[in-house]
CSV table of C-alpha atoms and ligand atoms in Angstrom, one decimal:
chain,number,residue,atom,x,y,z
L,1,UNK,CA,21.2,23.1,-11.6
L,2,UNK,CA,20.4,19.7,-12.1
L,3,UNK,CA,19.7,18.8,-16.3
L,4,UNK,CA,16.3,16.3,-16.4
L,5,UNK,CA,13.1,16.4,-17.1
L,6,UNK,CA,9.7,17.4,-15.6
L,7,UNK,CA,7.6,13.9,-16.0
L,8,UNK,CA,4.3,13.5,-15.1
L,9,UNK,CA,4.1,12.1,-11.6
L,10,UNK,CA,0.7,9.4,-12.4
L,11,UNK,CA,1.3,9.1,-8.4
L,12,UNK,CA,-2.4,10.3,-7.5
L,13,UNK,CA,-4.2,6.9,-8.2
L,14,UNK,CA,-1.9,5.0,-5.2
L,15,UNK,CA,-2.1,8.1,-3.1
L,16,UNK,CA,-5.5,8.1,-2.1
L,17,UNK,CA,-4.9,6.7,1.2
L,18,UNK,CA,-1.3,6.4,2.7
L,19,UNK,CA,-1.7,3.0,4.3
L,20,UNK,CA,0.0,0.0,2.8
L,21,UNK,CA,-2.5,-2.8,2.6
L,22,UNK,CA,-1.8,-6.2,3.7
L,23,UNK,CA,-3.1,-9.6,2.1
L,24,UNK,CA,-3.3,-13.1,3.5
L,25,UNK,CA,0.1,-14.7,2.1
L,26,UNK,CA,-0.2,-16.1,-0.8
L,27,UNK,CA,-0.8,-20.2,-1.5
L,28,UNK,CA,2.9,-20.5,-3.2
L,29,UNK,CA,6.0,-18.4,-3.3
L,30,UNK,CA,9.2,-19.0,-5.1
L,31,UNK,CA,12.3,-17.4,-4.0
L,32,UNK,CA,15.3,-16.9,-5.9
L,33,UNK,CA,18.2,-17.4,-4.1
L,34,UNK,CA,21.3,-16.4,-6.4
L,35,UNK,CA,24.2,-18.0,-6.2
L,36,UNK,CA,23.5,-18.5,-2.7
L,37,UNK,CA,23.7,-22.0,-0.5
L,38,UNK,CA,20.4,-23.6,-0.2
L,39,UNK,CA,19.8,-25.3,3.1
L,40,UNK,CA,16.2,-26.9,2.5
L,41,UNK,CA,15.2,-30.0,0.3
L,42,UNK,CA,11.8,-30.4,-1.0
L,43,UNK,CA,9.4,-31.7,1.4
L,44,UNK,CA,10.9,-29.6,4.6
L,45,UNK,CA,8.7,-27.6,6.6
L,46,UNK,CA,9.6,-23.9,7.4
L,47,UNK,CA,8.0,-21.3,9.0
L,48,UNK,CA,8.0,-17.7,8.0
L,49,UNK,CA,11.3,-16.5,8.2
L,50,UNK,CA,13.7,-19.4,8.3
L,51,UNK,CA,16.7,-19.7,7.1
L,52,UNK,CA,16.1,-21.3,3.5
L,53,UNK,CA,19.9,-20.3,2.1
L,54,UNK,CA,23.1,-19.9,3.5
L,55,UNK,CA,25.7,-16.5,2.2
L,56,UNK,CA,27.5,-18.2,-0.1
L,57,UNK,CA,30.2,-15.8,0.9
L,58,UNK,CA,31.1,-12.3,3.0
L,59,UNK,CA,29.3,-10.5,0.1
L,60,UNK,CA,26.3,-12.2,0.1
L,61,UNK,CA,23.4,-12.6,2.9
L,62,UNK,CA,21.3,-15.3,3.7
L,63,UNK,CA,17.7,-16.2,2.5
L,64,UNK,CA,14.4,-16.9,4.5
L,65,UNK,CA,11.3,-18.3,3.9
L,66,UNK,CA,8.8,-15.7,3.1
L,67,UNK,CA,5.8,-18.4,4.0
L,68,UNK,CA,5.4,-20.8,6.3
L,69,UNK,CA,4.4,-24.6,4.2
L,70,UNK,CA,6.2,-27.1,2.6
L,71,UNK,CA,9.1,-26.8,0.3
L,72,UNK,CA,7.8,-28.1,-3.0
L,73,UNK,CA,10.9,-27.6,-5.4
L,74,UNK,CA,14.3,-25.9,-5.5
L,75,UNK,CA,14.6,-25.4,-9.2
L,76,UNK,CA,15.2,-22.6,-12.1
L,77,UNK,CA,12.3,-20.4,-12.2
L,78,UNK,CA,11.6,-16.5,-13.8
L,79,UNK,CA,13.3,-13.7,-12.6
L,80,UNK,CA,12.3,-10.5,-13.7
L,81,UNK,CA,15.5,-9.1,-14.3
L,82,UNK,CA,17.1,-12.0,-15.7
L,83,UNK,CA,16.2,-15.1,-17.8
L,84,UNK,CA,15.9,-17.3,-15.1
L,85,UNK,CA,17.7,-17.6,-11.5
L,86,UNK,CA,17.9,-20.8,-9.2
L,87,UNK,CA,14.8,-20.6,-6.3
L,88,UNK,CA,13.2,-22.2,-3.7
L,89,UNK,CA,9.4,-22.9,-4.5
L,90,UNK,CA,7.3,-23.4,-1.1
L,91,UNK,CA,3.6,-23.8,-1.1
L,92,UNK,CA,1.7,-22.6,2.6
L,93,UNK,CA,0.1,-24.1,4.8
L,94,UNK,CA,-2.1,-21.4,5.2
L,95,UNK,CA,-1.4,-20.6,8.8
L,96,UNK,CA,1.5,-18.4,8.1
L,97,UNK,CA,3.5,-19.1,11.4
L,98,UNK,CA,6.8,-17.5,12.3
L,99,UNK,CA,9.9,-18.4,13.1
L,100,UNK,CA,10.8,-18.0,16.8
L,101,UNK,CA,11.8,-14.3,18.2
L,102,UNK,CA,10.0,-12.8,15.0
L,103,UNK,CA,8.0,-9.5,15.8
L,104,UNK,CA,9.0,-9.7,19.9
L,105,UNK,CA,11.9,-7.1,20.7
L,106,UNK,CA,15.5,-8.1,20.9
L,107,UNK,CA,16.3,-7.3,24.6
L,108,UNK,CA,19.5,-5.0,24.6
L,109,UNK,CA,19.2,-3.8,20.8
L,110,UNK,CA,20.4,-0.6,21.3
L,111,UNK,CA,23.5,-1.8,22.9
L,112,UNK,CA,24.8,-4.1,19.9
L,113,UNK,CA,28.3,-2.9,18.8
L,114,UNK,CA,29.0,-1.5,14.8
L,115,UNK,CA,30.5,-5.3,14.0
L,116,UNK,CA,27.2,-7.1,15.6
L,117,UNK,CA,24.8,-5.1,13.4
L,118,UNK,CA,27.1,-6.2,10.1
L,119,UNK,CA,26.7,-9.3,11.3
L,120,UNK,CA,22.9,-9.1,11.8
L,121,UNK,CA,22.4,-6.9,9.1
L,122,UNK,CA,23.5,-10.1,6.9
L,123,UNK,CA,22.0,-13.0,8.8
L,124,UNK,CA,18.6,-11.1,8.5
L,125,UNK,CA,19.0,-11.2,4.6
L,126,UNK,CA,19.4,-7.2,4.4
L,127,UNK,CA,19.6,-5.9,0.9
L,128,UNK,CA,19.3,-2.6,-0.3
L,129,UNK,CA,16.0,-2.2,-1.6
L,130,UNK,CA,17.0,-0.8,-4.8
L,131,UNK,CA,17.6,-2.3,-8.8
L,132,UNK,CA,21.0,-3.3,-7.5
L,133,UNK,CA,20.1,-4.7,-4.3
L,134,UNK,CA,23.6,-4.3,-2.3
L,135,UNK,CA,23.7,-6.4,0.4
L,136,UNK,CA,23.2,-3.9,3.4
L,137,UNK,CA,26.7,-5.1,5.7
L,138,UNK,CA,28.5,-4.3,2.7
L,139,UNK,CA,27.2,-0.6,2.3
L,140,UNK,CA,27.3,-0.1,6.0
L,141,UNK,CA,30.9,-1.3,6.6
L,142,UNK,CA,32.0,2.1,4.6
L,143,UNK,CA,33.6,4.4,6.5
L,144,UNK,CA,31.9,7.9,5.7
L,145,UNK,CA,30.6,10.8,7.7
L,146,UNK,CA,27.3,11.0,6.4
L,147,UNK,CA,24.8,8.8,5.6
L,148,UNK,CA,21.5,9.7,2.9
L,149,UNK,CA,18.7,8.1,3.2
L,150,UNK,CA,16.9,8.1,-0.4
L,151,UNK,CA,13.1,9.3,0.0
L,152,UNK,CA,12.9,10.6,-3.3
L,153,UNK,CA,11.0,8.0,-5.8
L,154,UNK,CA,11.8,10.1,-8.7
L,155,UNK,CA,10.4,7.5,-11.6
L,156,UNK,CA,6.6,7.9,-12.0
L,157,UNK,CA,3.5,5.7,-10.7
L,158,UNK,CA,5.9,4.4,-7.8
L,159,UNK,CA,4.7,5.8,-4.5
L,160,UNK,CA,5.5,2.8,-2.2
L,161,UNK,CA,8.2,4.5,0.1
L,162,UNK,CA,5.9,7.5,0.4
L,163,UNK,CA,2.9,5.9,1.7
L,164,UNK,CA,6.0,3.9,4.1
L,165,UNK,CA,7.3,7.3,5.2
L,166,UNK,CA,3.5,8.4,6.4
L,167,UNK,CA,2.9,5.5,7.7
L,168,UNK,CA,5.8,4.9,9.5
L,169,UNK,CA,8.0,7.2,9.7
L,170,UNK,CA,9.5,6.8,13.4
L,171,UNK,CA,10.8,3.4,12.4
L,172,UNK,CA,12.7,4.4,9.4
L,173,UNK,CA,14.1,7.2,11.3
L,174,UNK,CA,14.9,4.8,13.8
L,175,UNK,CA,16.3,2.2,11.0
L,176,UNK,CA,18.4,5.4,10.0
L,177,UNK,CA,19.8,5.9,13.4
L,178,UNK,CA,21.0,2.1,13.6
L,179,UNK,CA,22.8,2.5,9.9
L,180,UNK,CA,24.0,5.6,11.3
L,181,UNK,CA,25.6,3.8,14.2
L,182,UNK,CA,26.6,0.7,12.3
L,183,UNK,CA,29.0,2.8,10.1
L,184,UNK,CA,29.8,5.7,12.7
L,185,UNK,CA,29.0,8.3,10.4
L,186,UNK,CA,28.1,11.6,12.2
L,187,UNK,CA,25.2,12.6,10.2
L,188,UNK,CA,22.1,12.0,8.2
L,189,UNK,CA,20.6,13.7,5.3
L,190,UNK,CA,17.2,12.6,4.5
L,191,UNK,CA,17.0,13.6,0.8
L,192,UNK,CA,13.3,13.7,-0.7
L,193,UNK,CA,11.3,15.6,-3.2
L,194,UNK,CA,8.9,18.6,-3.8
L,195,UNK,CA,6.0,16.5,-4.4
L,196,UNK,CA,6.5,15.0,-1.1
L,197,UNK,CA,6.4,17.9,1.3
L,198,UNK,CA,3.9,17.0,3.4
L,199,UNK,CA,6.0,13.4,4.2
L,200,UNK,CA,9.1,15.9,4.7
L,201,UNK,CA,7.2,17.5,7.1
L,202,UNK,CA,6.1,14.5,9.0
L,203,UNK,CA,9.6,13.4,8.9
L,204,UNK,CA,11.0,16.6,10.4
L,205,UNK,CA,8.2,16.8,13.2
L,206,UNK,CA,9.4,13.3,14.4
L,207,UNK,CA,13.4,14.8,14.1
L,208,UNK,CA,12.2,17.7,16.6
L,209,UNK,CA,10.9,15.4,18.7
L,210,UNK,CA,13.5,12.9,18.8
L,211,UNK,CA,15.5,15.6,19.6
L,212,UNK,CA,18.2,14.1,16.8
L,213,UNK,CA,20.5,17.1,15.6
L,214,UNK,CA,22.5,14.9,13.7
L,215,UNK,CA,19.4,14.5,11.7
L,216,UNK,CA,18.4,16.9,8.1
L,217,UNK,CA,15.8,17.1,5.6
L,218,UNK,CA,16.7,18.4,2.5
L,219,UNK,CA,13.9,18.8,0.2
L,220,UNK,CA,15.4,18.8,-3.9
L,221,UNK,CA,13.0,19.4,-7.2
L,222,UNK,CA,11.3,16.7,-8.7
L,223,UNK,CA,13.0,16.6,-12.0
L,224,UNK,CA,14.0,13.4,-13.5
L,225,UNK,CA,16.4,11.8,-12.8
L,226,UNK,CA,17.2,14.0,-9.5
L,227,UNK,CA,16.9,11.3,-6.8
L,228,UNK,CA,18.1,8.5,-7.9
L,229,UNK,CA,21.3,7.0,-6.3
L,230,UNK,CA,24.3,7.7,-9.4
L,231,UNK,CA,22.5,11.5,-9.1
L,232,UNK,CA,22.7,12.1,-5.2
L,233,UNK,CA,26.0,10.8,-5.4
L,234,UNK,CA,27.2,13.3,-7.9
L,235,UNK,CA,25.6,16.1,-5.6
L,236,UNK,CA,26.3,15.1,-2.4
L,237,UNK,CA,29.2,13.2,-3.3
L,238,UNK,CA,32.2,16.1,-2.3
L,239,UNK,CA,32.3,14.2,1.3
L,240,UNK,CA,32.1,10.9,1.9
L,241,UNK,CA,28.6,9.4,1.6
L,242,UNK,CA,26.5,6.0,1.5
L,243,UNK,CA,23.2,5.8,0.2
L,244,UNK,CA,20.4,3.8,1.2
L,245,UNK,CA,16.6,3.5,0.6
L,246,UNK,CA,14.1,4.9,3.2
L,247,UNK,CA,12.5,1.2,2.8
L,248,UNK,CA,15.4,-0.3,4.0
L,249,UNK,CA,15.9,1.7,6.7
L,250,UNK,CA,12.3,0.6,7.6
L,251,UNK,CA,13.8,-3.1,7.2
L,252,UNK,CA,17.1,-2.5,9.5
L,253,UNK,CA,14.4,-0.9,11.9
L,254,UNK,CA,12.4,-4.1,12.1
L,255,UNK,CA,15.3,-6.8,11.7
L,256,UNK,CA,17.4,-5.4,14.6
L,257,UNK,CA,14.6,-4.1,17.3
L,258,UNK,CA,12.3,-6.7,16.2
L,259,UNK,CA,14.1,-9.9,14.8
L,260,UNK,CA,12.7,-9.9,11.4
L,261,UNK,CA,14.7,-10.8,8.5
L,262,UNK,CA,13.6,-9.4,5.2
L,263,UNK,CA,10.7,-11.3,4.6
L,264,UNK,CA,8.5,-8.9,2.7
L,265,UNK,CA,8.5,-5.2,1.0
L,266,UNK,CA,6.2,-2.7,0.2
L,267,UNK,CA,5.7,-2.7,-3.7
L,268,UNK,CA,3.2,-0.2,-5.9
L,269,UNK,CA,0.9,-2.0,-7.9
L,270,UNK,CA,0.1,0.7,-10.4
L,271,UNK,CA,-1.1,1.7,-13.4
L,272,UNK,CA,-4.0,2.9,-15.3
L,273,UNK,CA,-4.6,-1.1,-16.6
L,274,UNK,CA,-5.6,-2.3,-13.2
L,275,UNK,CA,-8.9,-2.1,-11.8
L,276,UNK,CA,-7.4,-0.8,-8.0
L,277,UNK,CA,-4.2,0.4,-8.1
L,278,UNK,CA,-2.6,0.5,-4.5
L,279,UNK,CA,0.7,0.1,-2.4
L,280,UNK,CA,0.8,-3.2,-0.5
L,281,UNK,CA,2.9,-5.3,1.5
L,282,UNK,CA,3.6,-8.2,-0.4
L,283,UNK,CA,5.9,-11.3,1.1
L,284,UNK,CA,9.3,-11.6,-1.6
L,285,UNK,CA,8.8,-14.9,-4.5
L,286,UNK,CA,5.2,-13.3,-4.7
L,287,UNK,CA,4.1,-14.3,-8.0
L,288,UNK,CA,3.3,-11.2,-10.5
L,289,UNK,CA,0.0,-12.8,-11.0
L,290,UNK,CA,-0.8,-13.1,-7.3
L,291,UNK,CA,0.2,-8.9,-7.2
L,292,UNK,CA,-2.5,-8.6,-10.6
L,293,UNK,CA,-5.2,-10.2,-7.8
L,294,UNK,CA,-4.4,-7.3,-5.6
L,295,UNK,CA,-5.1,-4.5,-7.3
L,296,UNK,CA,-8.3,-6.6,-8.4
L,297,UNK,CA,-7.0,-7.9,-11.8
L,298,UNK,CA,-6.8,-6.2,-15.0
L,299,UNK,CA,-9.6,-3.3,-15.9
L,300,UNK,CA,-8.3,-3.4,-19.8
L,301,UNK,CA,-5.5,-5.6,-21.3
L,302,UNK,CA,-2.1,-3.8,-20.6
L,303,UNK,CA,0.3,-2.8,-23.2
L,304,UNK,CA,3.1,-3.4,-21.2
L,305,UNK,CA,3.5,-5.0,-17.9
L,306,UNK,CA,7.1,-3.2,-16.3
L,307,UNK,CA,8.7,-4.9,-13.4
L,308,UNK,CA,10.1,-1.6,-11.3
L,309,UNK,CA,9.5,2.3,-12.6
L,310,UNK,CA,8.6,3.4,-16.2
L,311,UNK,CA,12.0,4.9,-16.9
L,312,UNK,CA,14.6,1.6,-15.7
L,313,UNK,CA,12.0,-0.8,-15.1
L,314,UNK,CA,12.2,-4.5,-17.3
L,315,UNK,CA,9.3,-5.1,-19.3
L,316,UNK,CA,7.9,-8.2,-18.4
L,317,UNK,CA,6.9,-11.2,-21.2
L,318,UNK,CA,4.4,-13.0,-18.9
L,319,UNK,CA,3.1,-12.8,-15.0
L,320,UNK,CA,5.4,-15.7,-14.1
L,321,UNK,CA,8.2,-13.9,-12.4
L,322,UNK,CA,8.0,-13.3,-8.6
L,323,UNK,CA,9.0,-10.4,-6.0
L,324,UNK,CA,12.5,-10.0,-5.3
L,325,UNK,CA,13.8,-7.1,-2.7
L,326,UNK,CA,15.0,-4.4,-5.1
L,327,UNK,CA,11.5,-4.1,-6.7
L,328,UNK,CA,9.8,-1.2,-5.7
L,329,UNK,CA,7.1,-1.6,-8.1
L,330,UNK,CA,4.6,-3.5,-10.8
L,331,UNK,CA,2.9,-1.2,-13.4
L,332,UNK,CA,0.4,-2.1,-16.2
L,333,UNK,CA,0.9,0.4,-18.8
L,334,UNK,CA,-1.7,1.2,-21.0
L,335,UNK,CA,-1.2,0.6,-25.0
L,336,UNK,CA,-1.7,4.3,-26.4
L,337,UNK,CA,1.2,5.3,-23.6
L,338,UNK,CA,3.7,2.6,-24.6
L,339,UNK,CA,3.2,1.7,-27.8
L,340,UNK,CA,6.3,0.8,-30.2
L,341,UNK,CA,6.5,4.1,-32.5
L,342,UNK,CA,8.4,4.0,-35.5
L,343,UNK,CA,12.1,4.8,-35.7
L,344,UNK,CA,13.3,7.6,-38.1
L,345,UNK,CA,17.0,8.8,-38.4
L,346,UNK,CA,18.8,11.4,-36.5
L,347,UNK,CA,17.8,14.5,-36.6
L,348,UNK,CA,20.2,16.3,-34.5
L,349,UNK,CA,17.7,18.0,-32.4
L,350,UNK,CA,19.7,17.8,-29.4
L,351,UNK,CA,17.4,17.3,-27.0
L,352,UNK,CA,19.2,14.2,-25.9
L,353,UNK,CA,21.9,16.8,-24.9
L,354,UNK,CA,19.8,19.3,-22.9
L,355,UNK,CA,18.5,16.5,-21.0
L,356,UNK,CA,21.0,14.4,-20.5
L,357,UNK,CA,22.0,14.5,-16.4
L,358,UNK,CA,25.6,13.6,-16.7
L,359,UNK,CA,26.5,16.0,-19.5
L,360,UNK,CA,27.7,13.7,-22.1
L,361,UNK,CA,26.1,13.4,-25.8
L,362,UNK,CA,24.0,10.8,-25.9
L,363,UNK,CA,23.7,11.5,-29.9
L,364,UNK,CA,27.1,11.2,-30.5
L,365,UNK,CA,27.5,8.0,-28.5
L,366,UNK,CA,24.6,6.6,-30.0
L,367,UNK,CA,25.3,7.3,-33.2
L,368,UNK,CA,29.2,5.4,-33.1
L,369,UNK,CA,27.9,2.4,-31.4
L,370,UNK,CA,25.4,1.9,-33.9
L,371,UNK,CA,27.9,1.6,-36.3
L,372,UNK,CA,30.2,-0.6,-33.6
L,373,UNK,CA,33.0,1.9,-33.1
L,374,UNK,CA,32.3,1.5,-29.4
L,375,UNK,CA,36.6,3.2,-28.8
L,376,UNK,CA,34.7,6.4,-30.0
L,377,UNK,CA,31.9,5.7,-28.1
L,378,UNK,CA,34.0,5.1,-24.8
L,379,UNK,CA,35.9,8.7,-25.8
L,380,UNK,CA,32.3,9.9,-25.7
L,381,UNK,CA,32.2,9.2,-21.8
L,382,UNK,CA,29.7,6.5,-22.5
L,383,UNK,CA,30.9,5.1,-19.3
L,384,UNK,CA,29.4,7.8,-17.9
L,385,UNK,CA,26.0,7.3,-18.6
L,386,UNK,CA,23.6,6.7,-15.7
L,387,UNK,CA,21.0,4.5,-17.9
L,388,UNK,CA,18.4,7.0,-16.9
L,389,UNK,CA,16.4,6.7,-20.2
L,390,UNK,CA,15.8,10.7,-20.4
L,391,UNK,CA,17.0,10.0,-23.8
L,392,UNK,CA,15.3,7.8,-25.0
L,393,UNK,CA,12.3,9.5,-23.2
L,394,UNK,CA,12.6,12.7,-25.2
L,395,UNK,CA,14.2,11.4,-28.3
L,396,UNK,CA,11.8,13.1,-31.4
L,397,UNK,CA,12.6,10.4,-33.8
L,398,UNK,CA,12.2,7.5,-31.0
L,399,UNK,CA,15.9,6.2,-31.9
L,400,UNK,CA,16.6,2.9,-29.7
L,401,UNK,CA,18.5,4.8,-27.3
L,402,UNK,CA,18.5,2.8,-24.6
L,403,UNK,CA,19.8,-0.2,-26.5
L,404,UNK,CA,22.8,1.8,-28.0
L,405,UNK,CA,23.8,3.2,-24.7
L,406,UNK,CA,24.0,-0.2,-23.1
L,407,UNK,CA,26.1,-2.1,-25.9
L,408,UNK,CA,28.4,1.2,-25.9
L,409,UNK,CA,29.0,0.4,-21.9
L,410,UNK,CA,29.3,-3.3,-22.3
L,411,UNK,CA,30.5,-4.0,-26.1
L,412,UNK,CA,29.9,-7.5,-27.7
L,413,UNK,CA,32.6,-9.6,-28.4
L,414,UNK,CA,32.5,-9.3,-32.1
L,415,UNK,CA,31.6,-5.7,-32.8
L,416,UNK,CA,31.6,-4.5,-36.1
L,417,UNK,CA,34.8,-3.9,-38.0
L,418,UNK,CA,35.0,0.1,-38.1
L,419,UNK,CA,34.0,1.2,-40.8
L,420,UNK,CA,36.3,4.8,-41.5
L,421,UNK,CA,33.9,6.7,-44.1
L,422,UNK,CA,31.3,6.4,-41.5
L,423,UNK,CA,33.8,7.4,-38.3
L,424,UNK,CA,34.4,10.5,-40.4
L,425,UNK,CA,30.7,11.2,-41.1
L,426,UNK,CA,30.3,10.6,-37.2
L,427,UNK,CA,32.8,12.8,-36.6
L,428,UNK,CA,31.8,16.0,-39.0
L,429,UNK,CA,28.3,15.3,-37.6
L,430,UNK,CA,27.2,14.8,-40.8
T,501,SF4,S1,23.1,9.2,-22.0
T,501,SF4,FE1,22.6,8.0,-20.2
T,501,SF4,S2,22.6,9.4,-18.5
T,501,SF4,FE2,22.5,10.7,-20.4
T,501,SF4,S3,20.2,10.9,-20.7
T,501,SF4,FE3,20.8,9.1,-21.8
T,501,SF4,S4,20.4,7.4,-20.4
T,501,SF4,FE4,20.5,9.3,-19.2
């Protein structure tokens, strides 16, 4: 039984047709790069899908134009997960060429060894399209016996990788198949949801045919937050397991059989603020406010704008930040659904308990890192804690979960001095 809770899918809206919708590129992209070794100066010329930064080391993979123009600026620009990260700003030339090979099939594909696929996997700037964007060779060069492809999409409004798995979903079963081979594991799970049968169904059709019996579908309830990575881990974890995204196995697919690095990725833009809320392809350093035009602008002023789901997502302060891999989504939230509700006091309900995936007390761990005894927190299990926000979600006197949670994980230097009367108070649950 997995503990979560029920949330209201808002999927419908992006659903209405399962094709992903392609623009013209867009006049300017920005591209962060990371710590990554740039290999363009302003003023070059690059086509779609040249190399624009070099790993900076085994960990790392390399960067390409998403556009084909002229590189304007290599400079600090917004991120939308962090302040600010280093990028390569190139403005198009409207005529979006490619770089050579791209889209035309690599002869002998199927023939490239487990150590050539790492090494493609990396030169085609392969990263786990999730938050935490894992560079894909460094997954892959796990040894386990199975490998789990993620089709779940267990945070609301983000439909992306379902309208991707009905659309195509012989290449991401193909893209499986080369994981699959890179890492010599014997099998694949393809994990998913019950509000995705029918793209479950499509998937196993295309197994049958295939005739891959190395190949599963497993079909697991749609209860927050079942599907994500830390959760599929802890229940399909008792073997050894990698995990990757049923987008990126749509991006292996197309790198290795058809020579394109990761130049683009589907994204949601959803929402009940935007006029036309749809899945598109959009090319990475895509400015937010180029993704706003998409879905035909704003129909009433947001409340929030989140960069990812509604549950782990970052709200965003402006429109300034661009695309980057592991974001599946951009939602404009309306202000009745997200508006900042007063916070009251404990009041030990303990629903943050009942909900709470990884069966630690998010009350008690709360409560001692609000009052900076983070060694109590940590005895807690706060390492434990997923960040799923169910907490938070359900909390009845909207206490700053989220907040607590994260300082109890990653203390600040100076925490408070503790403070025994109120360690003993924690402690009687008083
Ligand atoms: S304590 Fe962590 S894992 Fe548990 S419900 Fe809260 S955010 Fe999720």
């Amino acid at each position: 039984v997995i503990r979560g809770i029920r949330l209201e899918g808002k999927k419908d809206a992006t659903l209405l047709v399962w094709t992903l919708k392609r623009f013209d590129p867009p006049a300017q992209v920005r591209i962060p790069i990371g710590n990554n070794l740039t290999s363009v100066n302003p003023g070059d010329k690059v086509k779609a899908g040249d190399l624009i930064a070099e790993p900076a080391n085994a960990q790392s993979v390399a960067v390409h134009a998403s556009i084909s123009g002229t590189v304007t600026a290599v400079r600090s620009s917004s991120h939308p997960f962090f302040d600010s990260a280093e990028a390569v700003e190139i403005e198009s030339d409207k005529q979006d060429l490619k770089c050579d090979g791209f889209g035309t099939e690599r002869a002998g594909w199927d023939k490239l060894s487990s150590e050539e696929l790492l090494s493609l996997f990396q030169s085609h700037g392969l990263v786990n399209l999730g938050a935490e964007m894992v560079p894909v060779h460094v997954k892959a060069a796990a040894q386990v016996s199975k490998l789990i492809i993620n089709a779940c999409e267990p945070e609301p409004y983000l439909t992306c990788e379902h309208a991707l798995m009905m659309s195509h979903p012989v290449e991401i079963l193909k893209g499986a198949e080369i994981l699959r081979k890179a890492m010599g594991a014997e099998q694949v799970l393809i994990v998913t949801q019950d509000n995705k049968t029918e793209a479950a169904e499509l998937l196993k059709s295309k197994i049958y045919f295939q005739k891959w019996k190395h190949f599963e579908v497993q079909i697991i309830p749609s209860v927050y937050p079942a599907g994500t990575d830390p959760m599929l881990r802890r229940q399909f974890g008792h073997e050894p397991i990698e995990i990757f995204n049923a987008a990126t196995a749509y991006a292996v697919h197309e790198a290795v059989v058809f020579q394109k690095p990761l130049i683009e990725r589907p994204v949601t833009v959803g929402g009940e603020c935007f006029i036309e809320p749809k899945n598109v392809w959009a090319r990475l350093g895509t400015e937010f406010e180029t993704l706003v035009k998409y879905a035909r602008g704003f129909l009433r002023q947001p409340g929030k704008v989140v960069a990812g789901g509604p549950m782990t997502g970052k709200a965003q302060g402006n429109l300034k930040a661009s695309l980057v891999p592991g974001l599946p989504g951009l939602l404009a939230l309306p202000e009745e659904t997200v508006k900042e509700e007063e916070t009251h006091s404990c009041i030990r309900s303990g629903r943050c308990v009942e909900v709470c995936p990884v069966e630690i007390s998010p009350v008690m761990i709360t409560l001692a890192a609000e009052r900076g005894l983070f060694q109590m927190a940590a005895e807690y299990g706060a390492d434990a804690c997923i960040q799923c926000g169910n907490c938070t979600y359900i909390c009845p006197t909207k206490r700053p979960m989220a907040e607590w949670l994260r300082m109890a994980q990653r203390p600040p230097a100076k925490a408070p001095r503790l403070a025994r009367r109120v360690k003993k108070k924690i402690l009687i649950g008083a």
